[in-house]
Coordinates of C-alpha atoms and ligand atoms in Angstrom, one line a residue:
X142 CA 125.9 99.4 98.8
X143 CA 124.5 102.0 99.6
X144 CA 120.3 103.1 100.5
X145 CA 118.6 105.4 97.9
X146 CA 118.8 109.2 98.3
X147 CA 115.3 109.5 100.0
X148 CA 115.6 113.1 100.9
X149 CA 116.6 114.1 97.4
X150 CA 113.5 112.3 95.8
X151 CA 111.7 115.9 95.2
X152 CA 110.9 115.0 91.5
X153 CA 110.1 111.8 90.2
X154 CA 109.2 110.4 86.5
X155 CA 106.8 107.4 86.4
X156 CA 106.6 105.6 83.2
X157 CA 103.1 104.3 81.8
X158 CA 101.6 106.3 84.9
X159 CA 98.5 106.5 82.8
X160 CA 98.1 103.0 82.8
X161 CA 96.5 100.6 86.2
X162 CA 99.2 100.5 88.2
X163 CA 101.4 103.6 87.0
X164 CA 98.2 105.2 87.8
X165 CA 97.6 103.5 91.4
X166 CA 101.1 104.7 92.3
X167 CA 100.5 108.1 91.1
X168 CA 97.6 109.0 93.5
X169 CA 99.3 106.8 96.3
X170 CA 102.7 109.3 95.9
X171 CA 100.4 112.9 95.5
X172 CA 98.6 111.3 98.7
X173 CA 100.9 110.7 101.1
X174 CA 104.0 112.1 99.8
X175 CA 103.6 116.3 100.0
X176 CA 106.5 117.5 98.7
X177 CA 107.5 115.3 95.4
X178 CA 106.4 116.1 92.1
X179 CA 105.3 113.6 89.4
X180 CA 106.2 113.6 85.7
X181 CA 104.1 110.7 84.2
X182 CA 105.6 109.3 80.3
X183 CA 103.2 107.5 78.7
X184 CA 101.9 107.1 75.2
X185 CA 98.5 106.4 76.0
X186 CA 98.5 103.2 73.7
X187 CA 95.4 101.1 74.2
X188 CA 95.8 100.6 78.0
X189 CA 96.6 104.3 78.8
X190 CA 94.1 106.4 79.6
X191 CA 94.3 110.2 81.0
X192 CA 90.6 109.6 83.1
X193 CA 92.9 107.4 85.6
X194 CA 95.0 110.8 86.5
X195 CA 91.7 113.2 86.7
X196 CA 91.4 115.2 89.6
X197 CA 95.2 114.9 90.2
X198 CA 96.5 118.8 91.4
X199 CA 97.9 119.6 88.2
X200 CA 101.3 121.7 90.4
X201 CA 101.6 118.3 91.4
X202 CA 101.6 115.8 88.3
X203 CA 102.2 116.8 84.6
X204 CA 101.4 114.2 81.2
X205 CA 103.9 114.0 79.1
X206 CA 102.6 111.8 76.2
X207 CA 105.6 109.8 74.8
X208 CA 106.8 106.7 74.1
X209 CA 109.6 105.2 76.8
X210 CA 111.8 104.2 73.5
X211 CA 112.3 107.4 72.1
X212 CA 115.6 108.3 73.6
X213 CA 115.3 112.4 72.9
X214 CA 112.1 112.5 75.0
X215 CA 113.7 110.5 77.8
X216 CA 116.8 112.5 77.6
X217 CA 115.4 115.3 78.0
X218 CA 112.9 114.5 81.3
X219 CA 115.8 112.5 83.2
X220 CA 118.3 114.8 83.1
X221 CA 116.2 117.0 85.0
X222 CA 115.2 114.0 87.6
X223 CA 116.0 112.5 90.9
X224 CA 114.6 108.9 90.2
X225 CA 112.5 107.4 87.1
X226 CA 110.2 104.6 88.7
X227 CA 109.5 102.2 85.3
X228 CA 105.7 100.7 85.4
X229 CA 105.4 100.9 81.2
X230 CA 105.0 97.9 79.6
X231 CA 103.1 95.6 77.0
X232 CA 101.1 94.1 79.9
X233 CA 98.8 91.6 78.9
X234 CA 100.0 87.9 78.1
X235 CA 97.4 87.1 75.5
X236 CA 97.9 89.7 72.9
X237 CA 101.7 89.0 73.0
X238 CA 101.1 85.5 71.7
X239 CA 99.5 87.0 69.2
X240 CA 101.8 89.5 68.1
X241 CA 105.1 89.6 70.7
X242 CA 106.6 92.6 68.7
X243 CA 105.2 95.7 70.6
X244 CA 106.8 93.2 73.5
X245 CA 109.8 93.3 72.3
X246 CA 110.0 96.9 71.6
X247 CA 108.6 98.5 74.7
X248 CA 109.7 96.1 77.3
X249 CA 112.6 95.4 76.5
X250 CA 114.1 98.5 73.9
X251 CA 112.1 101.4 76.0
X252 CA 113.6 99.7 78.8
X253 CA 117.4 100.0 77.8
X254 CA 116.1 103.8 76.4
X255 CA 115.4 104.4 80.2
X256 CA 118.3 102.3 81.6
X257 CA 121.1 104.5 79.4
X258 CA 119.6 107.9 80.2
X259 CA 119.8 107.1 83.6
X260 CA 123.3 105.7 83.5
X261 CA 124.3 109.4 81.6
X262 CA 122.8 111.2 84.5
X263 CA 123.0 108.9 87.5
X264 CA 119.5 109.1 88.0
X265 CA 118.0 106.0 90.9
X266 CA 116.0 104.3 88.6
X267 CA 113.3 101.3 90.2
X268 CA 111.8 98.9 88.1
X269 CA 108.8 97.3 88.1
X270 CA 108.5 94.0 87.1
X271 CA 106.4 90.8 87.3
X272 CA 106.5 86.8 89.2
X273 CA 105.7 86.0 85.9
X274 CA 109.6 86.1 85.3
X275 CA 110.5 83.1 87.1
X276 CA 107.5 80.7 85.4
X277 CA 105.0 78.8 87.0
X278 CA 105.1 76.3 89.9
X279 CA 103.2 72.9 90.2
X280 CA 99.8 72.9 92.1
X281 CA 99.9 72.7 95.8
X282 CA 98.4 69.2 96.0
X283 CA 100.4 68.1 93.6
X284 CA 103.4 68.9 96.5
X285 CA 104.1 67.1 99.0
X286 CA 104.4 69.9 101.8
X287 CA 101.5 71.3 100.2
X288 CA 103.5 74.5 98.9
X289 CA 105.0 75.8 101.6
X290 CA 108.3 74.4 102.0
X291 CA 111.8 75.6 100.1
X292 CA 111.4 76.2 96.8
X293 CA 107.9 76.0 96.6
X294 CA 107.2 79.6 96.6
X295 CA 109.3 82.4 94.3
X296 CA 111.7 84.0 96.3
X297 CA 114.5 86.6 94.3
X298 CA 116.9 83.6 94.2
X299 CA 114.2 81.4 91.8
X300 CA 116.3 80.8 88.3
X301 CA 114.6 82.9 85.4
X302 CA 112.3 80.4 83.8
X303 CA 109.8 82.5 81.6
X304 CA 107.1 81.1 79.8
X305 CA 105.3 83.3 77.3
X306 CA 106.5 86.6 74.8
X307 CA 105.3 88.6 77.7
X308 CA 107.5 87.1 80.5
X309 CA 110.1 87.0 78.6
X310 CA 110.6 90.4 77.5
X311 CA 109.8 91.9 80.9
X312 CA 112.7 88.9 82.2
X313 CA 115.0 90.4 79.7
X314 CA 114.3 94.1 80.6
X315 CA 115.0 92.4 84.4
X316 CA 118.5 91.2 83.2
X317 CA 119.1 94.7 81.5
X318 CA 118.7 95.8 84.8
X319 CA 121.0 93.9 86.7
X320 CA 123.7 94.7 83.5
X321 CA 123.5 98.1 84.4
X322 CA 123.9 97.7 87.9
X323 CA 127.0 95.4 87.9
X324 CA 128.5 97.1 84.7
X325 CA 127.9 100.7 85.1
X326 CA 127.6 100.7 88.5
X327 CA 123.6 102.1 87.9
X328 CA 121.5 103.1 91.5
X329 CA 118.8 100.6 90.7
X330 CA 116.5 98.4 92.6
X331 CA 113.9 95.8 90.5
X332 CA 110.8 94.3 92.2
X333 CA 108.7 91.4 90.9
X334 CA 105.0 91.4 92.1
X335 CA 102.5 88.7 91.7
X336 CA 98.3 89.8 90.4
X337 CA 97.2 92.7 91.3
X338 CA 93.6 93.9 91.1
X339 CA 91.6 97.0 92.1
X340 CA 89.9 99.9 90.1
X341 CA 90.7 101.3 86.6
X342 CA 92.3 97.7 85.3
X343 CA 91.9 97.4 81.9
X344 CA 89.0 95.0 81.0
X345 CA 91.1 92.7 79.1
X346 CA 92.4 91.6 82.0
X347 CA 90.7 88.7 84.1
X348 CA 88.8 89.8 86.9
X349 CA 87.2 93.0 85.3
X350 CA 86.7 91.1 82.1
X351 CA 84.3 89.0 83.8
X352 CA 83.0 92.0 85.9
X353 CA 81.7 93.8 82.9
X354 CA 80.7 90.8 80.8
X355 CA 78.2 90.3 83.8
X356 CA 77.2 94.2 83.9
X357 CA 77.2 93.5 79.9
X358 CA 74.9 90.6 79.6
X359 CA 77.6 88.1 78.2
X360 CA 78.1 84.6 80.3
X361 CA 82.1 85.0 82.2
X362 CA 84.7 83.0 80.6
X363 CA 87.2 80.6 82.3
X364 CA 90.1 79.5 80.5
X365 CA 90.3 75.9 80.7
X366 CA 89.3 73.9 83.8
X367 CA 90.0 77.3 85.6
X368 CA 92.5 75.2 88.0
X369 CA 95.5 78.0 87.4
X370 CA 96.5 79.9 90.5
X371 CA 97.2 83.4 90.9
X372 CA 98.5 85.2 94.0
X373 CA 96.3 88.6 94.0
X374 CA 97.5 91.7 95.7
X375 CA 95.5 94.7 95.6
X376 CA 96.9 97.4 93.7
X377 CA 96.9 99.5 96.8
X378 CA 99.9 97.0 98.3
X379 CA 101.8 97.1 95.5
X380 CA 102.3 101.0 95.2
X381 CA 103.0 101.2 99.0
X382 CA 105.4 98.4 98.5
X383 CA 107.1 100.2 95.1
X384 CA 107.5 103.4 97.6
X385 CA 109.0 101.8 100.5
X386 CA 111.8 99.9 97.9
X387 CA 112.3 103.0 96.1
X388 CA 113.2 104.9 99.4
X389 CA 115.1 102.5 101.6
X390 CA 115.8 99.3 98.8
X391 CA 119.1 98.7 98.9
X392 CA 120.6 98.9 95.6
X393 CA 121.5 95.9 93.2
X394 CA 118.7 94.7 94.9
X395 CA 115.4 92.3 93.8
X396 CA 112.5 92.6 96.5
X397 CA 109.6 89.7 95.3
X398 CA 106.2 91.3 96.2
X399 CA 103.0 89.4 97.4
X400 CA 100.2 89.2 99.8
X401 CA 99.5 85.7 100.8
X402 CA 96.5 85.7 98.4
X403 CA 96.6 82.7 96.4
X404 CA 93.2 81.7 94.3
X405 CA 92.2 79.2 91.5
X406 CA 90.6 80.8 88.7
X407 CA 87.6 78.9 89.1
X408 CA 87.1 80.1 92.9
X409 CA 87.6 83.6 91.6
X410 CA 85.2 83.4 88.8
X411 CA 82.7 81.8 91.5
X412 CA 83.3 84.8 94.1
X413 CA 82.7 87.3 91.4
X414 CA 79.2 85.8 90.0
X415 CA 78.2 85.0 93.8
X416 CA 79.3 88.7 95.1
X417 CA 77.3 90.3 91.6
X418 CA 73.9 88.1 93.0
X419 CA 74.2 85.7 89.7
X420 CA 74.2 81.6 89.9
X421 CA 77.6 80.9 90.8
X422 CA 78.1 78.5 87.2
X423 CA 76.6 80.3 85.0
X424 CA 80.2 81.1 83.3
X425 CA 81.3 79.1 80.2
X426 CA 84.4 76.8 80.0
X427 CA 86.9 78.4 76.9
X428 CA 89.9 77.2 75.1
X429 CA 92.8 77.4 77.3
X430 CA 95.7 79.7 76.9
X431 CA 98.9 78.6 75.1
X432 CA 101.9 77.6 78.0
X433 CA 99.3 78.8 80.0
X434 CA 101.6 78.9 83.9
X435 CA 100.0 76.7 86.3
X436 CA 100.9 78.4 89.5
X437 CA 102.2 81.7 91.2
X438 CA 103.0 82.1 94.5
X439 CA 105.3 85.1 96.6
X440 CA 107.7 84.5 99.1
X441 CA 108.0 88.0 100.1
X442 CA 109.5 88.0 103.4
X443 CA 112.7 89.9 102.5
X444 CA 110.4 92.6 101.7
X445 CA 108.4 92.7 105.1
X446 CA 111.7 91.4 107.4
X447 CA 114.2 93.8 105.6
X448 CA 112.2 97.2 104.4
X449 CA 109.5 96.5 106.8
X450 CA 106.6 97.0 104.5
X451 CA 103.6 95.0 104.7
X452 CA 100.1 94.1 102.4
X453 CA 97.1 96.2 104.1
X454 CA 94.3 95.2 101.4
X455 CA 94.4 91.7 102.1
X456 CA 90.8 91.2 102.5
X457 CA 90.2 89.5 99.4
X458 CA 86.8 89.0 99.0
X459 CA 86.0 93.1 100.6
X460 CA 88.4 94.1 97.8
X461 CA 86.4 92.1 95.8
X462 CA 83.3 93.7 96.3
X463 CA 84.5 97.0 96.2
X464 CA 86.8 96.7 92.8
X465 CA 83.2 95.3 91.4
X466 CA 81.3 98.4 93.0
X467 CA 83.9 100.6 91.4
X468 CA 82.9 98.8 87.5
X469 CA 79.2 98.8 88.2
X470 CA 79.8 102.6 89.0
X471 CA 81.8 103.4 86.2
X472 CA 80.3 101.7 82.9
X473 CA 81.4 105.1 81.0
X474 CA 85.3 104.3 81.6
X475 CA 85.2 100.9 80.1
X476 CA 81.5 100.9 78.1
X477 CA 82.8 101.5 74.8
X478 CA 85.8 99.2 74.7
X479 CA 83.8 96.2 76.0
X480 CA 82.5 94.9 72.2
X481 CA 86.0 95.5 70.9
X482 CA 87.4 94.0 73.4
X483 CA 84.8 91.0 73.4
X484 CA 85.0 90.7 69.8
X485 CA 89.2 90.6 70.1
X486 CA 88.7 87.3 71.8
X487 CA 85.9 85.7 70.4
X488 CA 88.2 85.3 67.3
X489 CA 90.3 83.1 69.5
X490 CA 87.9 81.1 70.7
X491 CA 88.1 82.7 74.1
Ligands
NAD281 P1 98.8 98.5 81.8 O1 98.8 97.8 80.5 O2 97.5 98.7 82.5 O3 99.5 99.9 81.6 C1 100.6 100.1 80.9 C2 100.9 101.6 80.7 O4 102.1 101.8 79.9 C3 99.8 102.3 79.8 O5 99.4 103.5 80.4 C4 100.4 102.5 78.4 O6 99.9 103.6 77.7 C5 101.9 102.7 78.9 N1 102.8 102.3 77.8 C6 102.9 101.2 77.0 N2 103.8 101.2 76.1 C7 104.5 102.4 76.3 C8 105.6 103.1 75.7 N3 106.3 102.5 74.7 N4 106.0 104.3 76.1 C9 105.3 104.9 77.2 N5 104.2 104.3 77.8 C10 103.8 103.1 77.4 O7 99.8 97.7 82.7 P2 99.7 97.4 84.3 O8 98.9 96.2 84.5 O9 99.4 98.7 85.0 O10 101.2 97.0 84.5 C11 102.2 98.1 84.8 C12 103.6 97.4 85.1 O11 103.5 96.5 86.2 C13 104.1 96.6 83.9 O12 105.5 96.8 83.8 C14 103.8 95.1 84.3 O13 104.7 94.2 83.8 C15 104.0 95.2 85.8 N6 103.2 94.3 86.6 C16 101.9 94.1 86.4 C17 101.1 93.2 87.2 C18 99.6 93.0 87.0 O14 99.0 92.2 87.7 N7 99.0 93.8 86.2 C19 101.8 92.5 88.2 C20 103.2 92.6 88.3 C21 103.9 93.5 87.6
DAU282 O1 101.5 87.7 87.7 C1 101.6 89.0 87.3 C2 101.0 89.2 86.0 O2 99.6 89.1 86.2 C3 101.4 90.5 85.3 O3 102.8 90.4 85.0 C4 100.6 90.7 84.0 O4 100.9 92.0 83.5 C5 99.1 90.6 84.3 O5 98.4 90.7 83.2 C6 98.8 89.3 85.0 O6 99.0 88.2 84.1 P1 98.0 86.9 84.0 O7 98.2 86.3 82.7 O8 98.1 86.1 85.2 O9 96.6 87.8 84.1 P2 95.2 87.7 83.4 O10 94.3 88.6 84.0 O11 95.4 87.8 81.9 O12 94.7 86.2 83.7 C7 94.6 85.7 85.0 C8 94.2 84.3 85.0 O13 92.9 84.1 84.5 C9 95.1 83.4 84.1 O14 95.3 82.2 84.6 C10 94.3 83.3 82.8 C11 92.9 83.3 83.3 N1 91.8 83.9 82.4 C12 92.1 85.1 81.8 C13 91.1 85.8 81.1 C14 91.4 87.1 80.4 C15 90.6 83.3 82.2 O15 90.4 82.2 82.8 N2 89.6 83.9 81.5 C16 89.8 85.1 80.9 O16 88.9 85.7 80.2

């Protein structure tokens, strides 16, 4: 089929563009891309947060607060649209084991609210999705070719296998997708990325959870024996990569996105207390998530052989350093969410 309409792409929508990585892309299009025009939807739940699009030309990006399932709001901003590029989601894989309904609802409802408009105008439509789709692979040493060899690694042809309310609902939205495409003949392209990190994550989230607990006083907590693996891209990568799929993807298509950047959590939590001058065990051991996935790891050479886009932040522990320069410089973004936040896990043991 054929490639997106790159010279068309004046105006662009980008759901939950108030949240991390909506946010990262946001800046990364007003940056380097002149002439388009951004209109962010987001409802600013918990994980939205207008201070991650300050300073933004405002000719340039407008906030429209809304919610992606409420189909007369999304009507009426893709009709007027070249491409809606889908980053809103419940994100975080704890709180959807404790309730998976706001899962349900904005993954995979606001994503069939996005996928029909889109159809009704024949807007391009990219979504953004997650590794955590395809479940979790065995450790390396636990491999015989020690993870490198067929099958080992996700690539887009790894069967859906998804583990928690989370990965499920954003698999679903992922199958909605592909509906729509073979169905309704819908220009879309769906990319699956692996960790990201960087400034303005939410401090729920792993790596600045234990970045402010330090800044905070509190002793880091590792789920577990901390032996999970992530594959960690910096937020940076990922937009770049989103861009260069949205322009030249070929549509129908999956592109997997990664950086080569496989850690154990218990490396990670080492690196961080090491990098922020603290006794490199002074973290405590918690209980361990439920189906907690073992391992992650991107095979994302279609990506870098086919569009020709390739990870420029790979430096993990400089982007390290710099994403816990960026907390220790702005306590007043996350300060006054840290006890709630705290407080949120302690009554799950965690
Ligand atoms: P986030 O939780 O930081 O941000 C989500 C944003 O979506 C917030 O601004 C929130 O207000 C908004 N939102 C939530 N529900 C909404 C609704 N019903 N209507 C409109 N807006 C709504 O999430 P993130 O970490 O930035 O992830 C963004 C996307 O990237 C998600 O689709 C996620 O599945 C995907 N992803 C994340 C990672 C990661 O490591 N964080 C990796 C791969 C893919
Ligand atoms: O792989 C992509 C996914 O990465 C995204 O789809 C999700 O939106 C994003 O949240 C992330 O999911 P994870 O569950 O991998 O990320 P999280 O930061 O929650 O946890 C990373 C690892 O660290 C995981 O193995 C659990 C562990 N962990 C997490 C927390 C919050 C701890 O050991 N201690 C903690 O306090």
């Amino acid at each position: 089929m054929e490639k997106s309409k790159e010279k068309t792409m004046k105006n662009i929508i980008v759901t939950g563009g108030a949240g991390f990585i909506g946010s990262n892309f946001v800046h990364y299009v007003v940056n380097n891309h002149p002439d388009v025009h951004v209109t962010v939807l987001d409802k600013l739940t918990y994980a939205g947060n207008k201070e991650n699009l300050a300073g933004l030309p405002a000719d340039r990006v407008e906030l429209v607060v809304g919610d992606i399932a409420d189909p007369e709001i999304v009507d009426q901003l893709v009709k007027q649209t070249d491409a809606v590029v889908h980053y809103a989601a419940e994100s975080h894989n704890d709180n959807s084991l404790k309730d998976p309904f706001p899962f349900v609802q904005t993954n995979i409802v606001g994503t069939y609210t996005l996928l029909e408009a889109c159809r009704k105008y024949n807007v391009r439509y990219h979504h953004v999705s997650t590794d955590e789709v395809y479940g979790d692979l065995p450790l390396r040493e636990d491999l015989p070719g020690h993870g490198d060899g067929p099958g080992e690694k996700f690539t887009a042809k790894t069967p859906y296998n998804p583990s928690s309310p989370y990965s499920s609902t954003k698999a679903g939205s992922d199958l909605l997708v592909r509906a729509w495409v073979r169905s309704f003949g819908l220009q879309a392209t769906i990319s699956n990325c692996s960790n990201n990190y960087g400034p303005y994550q939410h401090i729920e989230k792993f790596i600045p959870r234990q970045i402010t607990n330090v800044l905070s006083g509190i002793r880091p907590k590792l789920y577990g024996e901390g032996k999970n693996v992530r594959d960690w891209i910096h937020t940076n990568d990922h937009s770049s990569a989103v861009w260069t799929i949205l322009t030249k993807g070929k549509i129908g298509e999956t592109y997997l996105i990664g950086a080569d950047g496989e850690e154990d959590n218990k490396t990670v939590m080492e690196l961080i207390l090491e990098l922020m001058g603290q006794d490199k065990h002074a973290y405590d051991h918690v209980k361990d998530r439920a189906g907690h996935d073992l391992r992650y790891a991107i095979d994302s050479t279609k990506l870098r052989e086919e569009l020709g886009w390739k990870p420029q932040f790979t430096n993990f522990h400089d982007g390290l350093a710099d994403t816990i320069q960026w907390y220790q410089d702005h306590e007043e973004w996350w300060k006054a969410e840290k006890d709630a936040v705290e407080a949120n896990y302690a009554k799950n043991g965690q």
